[in-house]
Amino acid sequence: MIDIRRATPGDAAALLALQLRLDEESSFMLLQPGERAPSPSPSPSPSFVLLGMADEGVAAGYVEVEVLPYARARRTGYVVMGVRAAYAGQGLGRRLLDRAAQEARAAGMARLELTVMTHNQRALGLYLSCGYQVEGLRRSALDVDGRRVDEYYMGLLLEV
């Protein structure tokens, strides 16, 4: 019989041994054999941040593309972006997303993905117009101002 219980700090060695074994036994795990080493040597990350600076030296917007450090996930970047209200509607968001896609292609990425609150119609329209497609719905994914909010999961396939 197998007992199921919450892991404790004393289980760390057993958990690591299990994870290492699973990495060897299964191609369905995110990490490949050897990537979960206790102190892996970090490889250069293709992650990056682009900043939109206004003439007066004020940061008006940004886009960040974060890439997991694992071989099976290194061709996918997760996008987070924001534009200050004073600079909205001036094309900055589109320029940031276009440049992020260029940088991602140059880094050998094949896909960008992001989430957007379903009621954020302005951002949803921008992402759709930049080629992102809705790939799924994350129901009750966030709590915003005391209410549950759904998010769309969106992806953009890059031509490398």
N, CA, C and O of each residue as an XYZ file, in Angstrom:
640
protein
N       0.844     -1.185      0.000
C       0.000      0.000      0.000
C       0.890      1.250      0.000
O       1.926      1.279      0.665
N       0.493      2.250     -0.726
C       1.251      3.499     -0.802
C       0.498      4.565     -0.032
O      -0.676      4.829     -0.293
N       1.190      5.175      0.922
C       0.619      6.244      1.740
C       0.885      7.577      1.052
O       2.008      7.838      0.619
N      -0.122      8.409      0.948
C       0.045      9.743      0.369
C      -0.012     10.759      1.489
O      -0.975     10.806      2.255
N       1.048     11.589      1.581
C       1.131     12.604      2.632
C       1.860     13.811      2.089
O       2.489     13.754      1.033
N       1.767     14.900      2.822
C       2.476     16.118      2.447
C       3.981     15.905      2.669
O       4.394     15.378      3.702
N       4.781     16.316      1.701
C       6.230     16.192      1.831
C       6.739     17.152      2.896
O       6.159     18.216      3.113
N       7.810     16.777      3.548
C       8.456     17.600      4.577
C       9.890     17.877      4.136
O      10.379     17.245      3.199
N      10.566     18.806      4.796
C      11.968     19.050      4.444
C      12.834     17.792      4.533
O      13.817     17.666      3.802
N      12.485     16.882      5.403
C      13.233     15.633      5.528
C      13.098     14.721      4.314
O      13.857     13.763      4.168
N      12.142     15.011      3.450
C      11.921     14.201      2.248
C      12.708     14.717      1.047
O      12.607     14.145     -0.039
N      13.477     15.769      1.213
C      14.140     16.410      0.073
C      15.006     15.438     -0.728
O      14.941     15.423     -1.957
N      15.805     14.639     -0.051
C      16.698     13.711     -0.757
C      15.897     12.668     -1.525
O      16.224     12.354     -2.670
N      14.850     12.129     -0.904
C      14.022     11.122     -1.572
C      13.296     11.727     -2.775
O      13.170     11.082     -3.816
N      12.825     12.957     -2.632
C      12.137     13.622     -3.736
C      13.094     13.872     -4.901
O      12.744     13.619     -6.054
N      14.289     14.363     -4.610
C      15.265     14.596     -5.669
C      15.610     13.292     -6.372
O      15.694     13.254     -7.600
N      15.811     12.224     -5.607
C      16.121     10.924     -6.211
C      14.984     10.470     -7.130
O      15.232      9.957     -8.220
N      13.742     10.660     -6.689
C      12.583     10.311     -7.511
C      12.555     11.134     -8.789
O      12.356     10.587     -9.873
N      12.752     12.436     -8.675
C      12.724     13.299     -9.848
C      13.833     12.929    -10.830
O      13.602     12.896    -12.038
N      15.019     12.654    -10.327
C      16.123     12.251    -11.197
C      15.796     10.954    -11.924
O      16.095     10.807    -13.109
N      15.184     10.022    -11.217
C      14.795      8.745    -11.830
C      13.737      8.974    -12.906
O      13.816      8.401    -13.992
N      12.748      9.814    -12.601
C      11.694     10.101    -13.582
C      12.255     10.771    -14.824
O      11.815     10.485    -15.937
N      13.226     11.664    -14.642
C      13.861     12.307    -15.787
C      14.492     11.262    -16.710
O      14.487     11.423    -17.930
N      15.033     10.196    -16.125
C      15.657      9.122    -16.899
C      14.611      8.219    -17.546
O      14.785      7.790    -18.687
N      13.532      7.928    -16.831
C      12.548      6.936    -17.271
C      11.512      7.461    -18.260
O      10.965      6.690    -19.049
N      11.239      8.753    -18.227
C      10.108      9.268    -18.986
C      10.491     10.456    -19.857
O      11.194     11.365    -19.417
N      10.022     10.435    -21.088
C      10.224     11.594    -21.964
C       9.077     12.588    -21.816
O       9.034     13.592    -22.527
N       8.140     12.318    -20.895
C       7.016     13.217    -20.668
C       7.300     14.267    -19.597
O       6.485     15.169    -19.404
N       8.406     14.180    -18.909
C       8.785     15.167    -17.904
C       9.429     16.361    -18.624
O      10.020     16.200    -19.692
N       9.310     17.552    -18.038
C       9.875     18.742    -18.669
C      11.395     18.677    -18.745
O      11.981     19.047    -19.763
N      12.033     18.213    -17.684
C      13.489     18.201    -17.648
C      14.039     16.930    -18.273
O      13.495     15.841    -18.090
N      15.122     17.089    -19.008
C      15.831     15.959    -19.593
C      16.834     15.420    -18.580
O      17.178     16.116    -17.624
N      17.304     14.197    -18.775
C      18.326     13.661    -17.870
C      19.516     14.607    -17.762
O      20.036     15.077    -18.774
N      19.945     14.885    -16.534
C      21.091     15.746    -16.288
C      20.766     17.202    -16.040
O      21.620     17.936    -15.542
N      19.550     17.655    -16.371
C      19.204     19.061    -16.174
C      18.825     19.366    -14.725
O      18.830     20.530    -14.324
N      18.502     18.357    -13.947
C      18.057     18.564    -12.573
C      19.215     18.374    -11.590
O      18.978     18.235    -10.390
N      20.413     18.366    -12.053
C      21.565     18.175    -11.169
C      21.503     19.186    -10.028
O      21.036     20.308    -10.225
N      21.965     18.804     -8.842
C      21.887     19.719     -7.691
C      22.473     21.106     -7.961
O      21.924     22.099     -7.484
N      23.563     21.199     -8.707
C      24.152     22.493     -9.050
C      24.517     22.514    -10.521
O      25.699     22.469    -10.863
N      23.511     22.584    -11.413
C      23.848     22.598    -12.838
C      24.584     23.873    -13.216
O      24.364     24.937    -12.636
N      25.453     23.744    -14.191
C      26.132     24.947    -14.667
C      25.139     25.710    -15.533
O      24.601     25.170    -16.500
N      24.903     26.966    -15.181
C      23.905     27.732    -15.932
C      24.350     27.969    -17.373
O      25.508     28.292    -17.639
N      23.406     27.802    -18.290
C      23.703     28.113    -19.685
C      23.117     29.485    -19.976
O      22.178     29.916    -19.307
N      23.658     30.165    -20.958
C      23.149     31.504    -21.267
C      21.649     31.452    -21.575
O      21.189     30.578    -22.310
N      20.910     32.374    -21.018
C      19.465     32.404    -21.201
C      19.101     33.295    -22.383
O      19.658     34.382    -22.544
N      18.158     32.828    -23.212
C      17.687     33.686    -24.291
C      16.626     34.693    -23.821
O      16.088     35.437    -24.641
N      16.318     34.729    -22.520
C      15.343     35.686    -21.988
C      15.836     37.113    -22.202
O      17.040     37.367    -22.233
N      14.887     38.044    -22.349
C      15.281     39.444    -22.528
C      14.142     40.374    -22.138
O      12.988     39.962    -22.030
N      14.499     41.653    -21.928
C      13.538     42.714    -21.629
C      13.814     43.855    -22.595
O      14.962     44.251    -22.796
N      12.735     44.384    -23.195
C      12.835     45.572    -24.044
C      12.106     46.709    -23.346
O      11.038     46.502    -22.770
N      12.666     47.883    -23.393
C      12.118     49.038    -22.694
C      11.802     50.136    -23.692
O      12.633     50.464    -24.540
N      10.603     50.710    -23.600
C      10.214     51.852    -24.429
C      10.407     53.122    -23.628
O       9.699     53.358    -22.649
N      11.359     53.936    -24.036
C      11.683     55.162    -23.305
C      11.122     56.366    -24.043
O      11.333     56.516    -25.246
N      10.409     57.223    -23.325
C       9.868     58.452    -23.895
C      10.975     59.502    -23.984
O      12.025     59.364    -23.357
N      10.727     60.554    -24.771
C      11.729     61.599    -24.981
C      12.244     62.195    -23.684
O      13.429     62.511    -23.571
N      11.369     62.350    -22.712
C      11.767     62.974    -21.451
C      12.472     62.007    -20.498
O      12.631     62.313    -19.316
N      12.898     60.832    -21.006
C      13.625     59.867    -20.192
C      12.745     59.042    -19.274
O      13.237     58.413    -18.337
N      11.444     59.039    -19.537
C      10.502     58.272    -18.725
C      10.256     56.925    -19.394
O      10.052     56.855    -20.606
N      10.276     55.865    -18.608
C       9.951     54.546    -19.140
C       8.447     54.501    -19.409
O       7.636     54.610    -18.490
N       8.089     54.338    -20.695
C       6.689     54.383    -21.107
C       6.068     52.998    -21.205
O       4.854     52.856    -21.061
N       6.884     51.972    -21.448
C       6.369     50.616    -21.569
C       7.509     49.630    -21.656
O       8.667     50.002    -21.846
N       7.158     48.365    -21.512
C       8.175     47.323    -21.599
C       7.541     46.024    -22.073
O       6.326     45.840    -22.003
N       8.384     45.142    -22.549
C       7.988     43.762    -22.832
C       9.127     42.878    -22.343
O      10.300     43.153    -22.596
N       8.765     41.823    -21.646
C       9.732     40.859    -21.135
C       9.408     39.506    -21.745
O       8.247     39.099    -21.793
N      10.426     38.821    -22.206
C      10.264     37.466    -22.729
C      11.121     36.554    -21.858
O      12.350     36.632    -21.868
N      10.452     35.699    -21.115
C      11.121     34.802    -20.170
C      11.127     33.392    -20.748
O      10.098     32.888    -21.200
N      12.295     32.763    -20.728
C      12.456     31.420    -21.270
C      12.948     30.510    -20.153
O      13.904     30.830    -19.446
N      12.276     29.367    -20.006
C      12.726     28.395    -19.012
C      14.096     27.864    -19.403
O      14.402     27.768    -20.592
N      14.931     27.515    -18.419
C      16.305     27.104    -18.733
C      16.442     25.637    -19.128
O      17.553     25.108    -19.098
N      15.370     24.968    -19.492
C      15.413     23.547    -19.796
C      15.359     23.322    -21.301
O      14.627     24.021    -22.002
N      16.118     22.364    -21.802
C      16.265     22.133    -23.238
C      14.924     21.971    -23.941
O      14.749     22.485    -25.046
N      13.985     21.278    -23.336
C      12.712     21.022    -24.002
C      11.831     22.272    -24.089
O      10.868     22.292    -24.855
N      12.144     23.296    -23.329
C      11.303     24.506    -23.300
C      12.016     25.742    -23.821
O      11.430     26.825    -23.831
N      13.248     25.615    -24.247
C      14.046     26.795    -24.594
C      13.626     27.486    -25.887
O      14.136     28.566    -26.186
N      12.727     26.908    -26.652
C      12.290     27.555    -27.890
C      10.966     28.283    -27.706
O      10.373     28.760    -28.673
N      10.500     28.369    -26.442
C       9.241     29.057    -26.134
C       9.512     30.178    -25.141
O      10.149     29.968    -24.109
N       9.023     31.364    -25.462
C       9.165     32.508    -24.563
C       7.807     32.924    -24.027
O       6.826     32.975    -24.769
N       7.755     33.226    -22.722
C       6.529     33.706    -22.102
C       6.606     35.226    -22.023
O       7.551     35.778    -21.458
N       5.606     35.902    -22.592
C       5.603     37.354    -22.740
C       4.793     38.024    -21.630
O       3.668     37.619    -21.333
N       5.381     39.050    -21.027
C       4.681     39.945    -20.107
C       4.968     41.349    -20.600
O       6.119     41.690    -20.872
N       3.933     42.165    -20.718
C       4.178     43.526    -21.189
C       3.251     44.513    -20.503
O       2.218     44.139    -19.947
N       3.631     45.754    -20.553
C       2.800     46.817    -20.003
C       3.184     48.141    -20.625
O       4.348     48.393    -20.934
N       2.163     48.992    -20.802
C       2.365     50.345    -21.333
C       1.628     51.296    -20.396
O       0.465     51.066    -20.064
N       2.296     52.353    -19.975
C       1.659     53.352    -19.107
C       0.472     53.983    -19.812
O       0.488     54.162    -21.030
N      -0.557     54.319    -19.046
C      -1.800     54.876    -19.599
C      -1.537     56.118    -20.440
O      -2.187     56.304    -21.469
N      -0.606     56.967    -20.035
C      -0.328     58.203    -20.768
C       0.233     57.944    -22.163
O       0.208     58.837    -23.009
N       0.736     56.745    -22.413
C       1.348     56.422    -23.699
C       0.526     55.409    -24.494
O       0.944     54.979    -25.569
N      -0.636     55.028    -23.975
C      -1.487     54.047    -24.647
C      -2.081     54.646    -25.919
O      -2.282     55.856    -26.019
N      -2.355     53.783    -26.880
C      -2.993     54.219    -28.117
C      -2.065     54.899    -29.099
O      -2.532     55.472    -30.083
N      -0.767     54.853    -28.863
C       0.201     55.514    -29.737
C       1.062     54.522    -30.522
O       2.021     54.914    -31.186
N       0.714     53.236    -30.441
C       1.453     52.226    -31.187
C       2.632     51.629    -30.456
O       3.341     50.789    -31.010
N       2.859     52.045    -29.218
C       4.014     51.532    -28.483
C       3.888     50.034    -28.215
O       4.865     49.298    -28.362
N       2.709     49.576    -27.827
C       2.509     48.155    -27.558
C       2.822     47.296    -28.766
O       3.499     46.274    -28.651
N       2.331     47.709    -29.921
C       2.591     46.973    -31.166
C       4.081     46.960    -31.475
O       4.633     45.925    -31.851
N       4.734     48.111    -31.318
C       6.175     48.180    -31.591
C       6.954     47.277    -30.640
O       7.901     46.610    -31.057
N       6.569     47.251    -29.378
C       7.242     46.375    -28.417
C       7.048     44.901    -28.785
O       8.001     44.122    -28.757
N       5.812     44.522    -29.129
C       5.541     43.127    -29.490
C       6.256     42.736    -30.781
O       6.793     41.633    -30.877
N       6.269     43.625    -31.772
C       6.962     43.330    -33.028
C       8.457     43.140    -32.792
O       9.069     42.214    -33.325
N       9.029     44.022    -31.992
C      10.472     43.911    -31.706
C      10.769     42.657    -30.893
O      11.793     42.009    -31.109
N       9.881     42.308    -29.956
C      10.069     41.088    -29.165
C      10.064     39.863    -30.082
O      10.873     38.953    -29.903
N       9.165     39.836    -31.051
C       9.112     38.711    -31.992
C      10.400     38.646    -32.819
O      10.922     37.560    -33.068
N      10.914     39.806    -33.244
C      12.174     39.829    -33.998
C      13.320     39.276    -33.157
O      14.102     38.445    -33.620
N      13.409     39.749    -31.917
C      14.483     39.303    -31.015
C      14.362     37.801    -30.733
O      15.364     37.087    -30.695
N      13.132     37.334    -30.537
C      12.904     35.916    -30.247
C      13.319     35.052    -31.442
O      13.965     34.019    -31.270
N      12.946     35.480    -32.651
C      13.357     34.737    -33.852
C      14.881     34.675    -33.934
O      15.457     33.619    -34.196
N      15.518     35.810    -33.709
C      16.986     35.871    -33.791
C      17.636     34.959    -32.755
O      18.745     34.470    -32.969
N      16.954     34.726    -31.634
C      17.478     33.849    -30.583
C      17.109     32.385    -30.833
O      17.447     31.513    -30.032
N      16.417     32.118    -31.939
C      16.082     30.746    -32.283
C      14.798     30.225    -31.658
O      14.540     29.021    -31.681
N      13.993     31.117    -31.103
C      12.730     30.673    -30.519
C      11.717     30.369    -31.620
O      11.773     30.943    -32.708
N      10.802     29.469    -31.323
C       9.783     29.069    -32.282
C       8.387     29.520    -31.863
O       7.439     29.424    -32.643
N       8.262     30.013    -30.628
C       6.929     30.316    -30.110
C       7.013     31.361    -29.002
O       7.932     31.353    -28.182
N       6.022     32.266    -29.000
C       5.815     33.180    -27.879
C       4.413     32.915    -27.350
O       3.507     32.583    -28.114
N       4.237     33.061    -26.050
C       2.919     32.859    -25.451
C       2.709     33.861    -24.335
O       3.655     34.400    -23.761
N       1.424     34.096    -24.042
C       1.063     35.051    -23.000
C      -0.338     34.753    -22.515
O      -1.056     33.949    -23.109
N      -0.724     35.408    -21.429
C      -2.101     35.345    -20.957
C      -2.645     36.765    -20.904
O      -1.896     37.723    -20.717
N      -3.952     36.886    -21.070
C      -4.608     38.188    -21.008
C      -5.978     37.992    -20.376
O      -6.681     37.034    -20.697
N      -6.359     38.892    -19.480
C      -7.690     38.822    -18.865
C      -8.735     38.944    -19.965
O      -8.604     39.784    -20.855
N      -9.756     38.122    -19.912
C     -10.739     38.068    -20.993
C     -11.477     39.393    -21.182
O     -11.933     39.685    -22.288
N     -11.603     40.195    -20.135
C     -12.310     41.470    -20.273
C     -11.399     42.619    -20.732
O     -11.873     43.739    -20.920
N     -10.110     42.356    -20.911
C      -9.169     43.376    -21.377
C      -9.213     43.407    -22.911
O      -8.304     42.923    -23.585
N     -10.277     43.980    -23.430
C     -10.521     43.978    -24.872
C      -9.454     44.725    -25.664
O      -9.122     44.328    -26.781
N      -8.922     45.787    -25.107
C      -7.896     46.553    -25.821
C      -6.645     45.696    -26.046
O      -6.124     45.635    -27.160
N      -6.165     45.035    -24.985
C      -4.982     44.189    -25.115
C      -5.276     42.978    -25.994
O      -4.450     42.597    -26.823
N      -6.442     42.377    -25.817
C      -6.815     41.225    -26.640
C      -6.789     41.600    -28.121
O      -6.265     40.845    -28.940
N      -7.348     42.749    -28.466
C      -7.326     43.212    -29.855
C      -5.911     43.406    -30.372
O      -5.609     43.051    -31.511
N      -5.040     43.969    -29.541
C      -3.649     44.164    -29.932
C      -2.987     42.822    -30.209
O      -2.358     42.644    -31.252
N      -3.125     41.877    -29.283
C      -2.471     40.578    -29.447
C      -2.977     39.861    -30.699
O      -2.189     39.290    -31.452
N      -4.289     39.891    -30.918
C      -4.849     39.255    -32.113
C      -4.315     39.904    -33.381
O      -3.993     39.210    -34.346
N      -4.218     41.240    -33.388
C      -3.735     41.948    -34.574
C      -2.248     41.703    -34.824
O      -1.765     41.899    -35.939
N      -1.521     41.275    -33.787
C      -0.092     40.955    -33.935
C       0.126     39.480    -34.284
O       1.265     39.024    -34.378
N      -0.962     38.743    -34.473
C      -0.839     37.353    -34.904
C      -1.001     36.309    -33.825
O      -0.997     35.115    -34.126
N      -1.142     36.719    -32.581
C      -1.379     35.749    -31.506
C      -2.764     35.135    -31.693
O      -3.675     35.790    -32.199
N      -2.917     33.893    -31.290
C      -4.201     33.209    -31.358
C      -4.592     32.728    -29.974
O      -3.736     32.329    -29.183
N      -5.883     32.765    -29.681
C      -6.385     32.221    -28.415
C      -6.272     30.705    -28.500
O      -6.805     30.086    -29.421
N      -5.582     30.115    -27.543
C      -5.381     28.671    -27.525
C      -6.121     27.995    -26.376
O      -6.247     26.771    -26.341
N      -6.603     28.794    -25.449
C      -7.319     28.193    -24.337
C      -7.856     29.238    -23.387
O      -7.554     30.427    -23.497
N      -8.655     28.768    -22.459
C      -9.267     29.617    -21.438
C      -8.846     29.114    -20.071
O      -9.007     27.934    -19.762
N      -8.313     29.997    -19.262
C      -7.947     29.678    -17.877
C      -9.056     30.238    -16.985
O      -9.046     31.420    -16.641
N     -10.000     29.393    -16.619
C     -11.173     29.825    -15.855
C     -10.780     30.178    -14.416
O     -10.030     29.446    -13.770
N     -11.291     31.293    -13.931
C     -11.041     31.762    -12.557
C      -9.556     31.739    -12.217
O      -9.172     31.322    -11.124
N      -8.734     32.179    -13.137
C      -7.282     32.107    -12.972
C      -6.740     33.134    -11.984
O      -5.718     32.896    -11.340
N      -7.416     34.269    -11.861
C      -6.911     35.353    -11.025
C      -8.011     35.873    -10.105
O      -9.200     35.703    -10.375
N      -7.591     36.508     -9.017
C      -8.494     37.256     -8.148
C      -8.134     38.726     -8.299
O      -7.044     39.143     -7.908
N      -9.044     39.515     -8.865
C      -8.801     40.932     -9.089
C      -9.925     41.721     -8.436
O     -11.097     41.549     -8.771
N      -9.555     42.584     -7.504
C     -10.533     43.420     -6.804
C     -11.679     42.595     -6.226
O     -12.843     42.988     -6.303
N     -11.338     41.458     -5.653
C     -12.331     40.629     -4.972
C     -13.202     39.782     -5.878
O     -14.189     39.207     -5.417
N     -12.864     39.691     -7.148
C     -13.662     38.831     -8.021
C     -12.739     37.925     -8.841
O     -11.584     38.254     -9.114
N     -13.290     36.786     -9.217
C     -12.541     35.827    -10.036
C     -12.537     36.296    -11.482
O     -13.555     36.750    -12.005
N     -11.385     36.181    -12.118
C     -11.228     36.654    -13.485
C     -10.668     35.521    -14.346
O      -9.723     34.834    -13.958
N     -11.274     35.343    -15.526
C     -10.775     34.379    -16.501
C      -9.668     35.018    -17.331
O      -9.608     36.238    -17.489
N      -8.799     34.165    -17.854
C      -7.743     34.614    -18.760
C      -7.757     33.761    -20.019
O      -8.066     32.571    -19.975
N      -7.419     34.385    -21.136
C      -7.144     33.632    -22.350
C      -5.665     33.286    -22.354
O      -4.826     34.092    -21.952
N      -5.357     32.093    -22.806
C      -3.980     31.691    -23.061
C      -3.772     31.858    -24.556
O      -4.527     31.292    -25.348
N      -2.764     32.623    -24.960
C      -2.553     32.939    -26.361
C      -1.145     32.552    -26.799
O      -0.210     32.569    -25.999
N      -1.003     32.203    -28.074
C       0.307     31.837    -28.598
C       0.545     32.411    -29.978
O      -0.393     32.666    -30.733
N       1.802     32.608    -30.292
C       2.250     33.077    -31.596
C       3.359     32.152    -32.060
O       4.396     32.038    -31.406
N       3.139     31.488    -33.192
C       4.204     30.652    -33.768
C       5.105     31.551    -34.619
O       4.635     32.305    -35.471
N       6.395     31.452    -34.366
C       7.361     32.288    -35.087
C       7.939     31.502    -36.255
O       8.200     30.305    -36.136
N       8.134     32.164    -37.360
C       8.789     31.539    -38.507
C      10.270     31.747    -38.333
O      10.767     32.867    -38.452
N      10.970     30.687    -38.055
C      12.413     30.797    -37.780
C      13.214     30.582    -39.037
O      14.443     30.636    -39.003
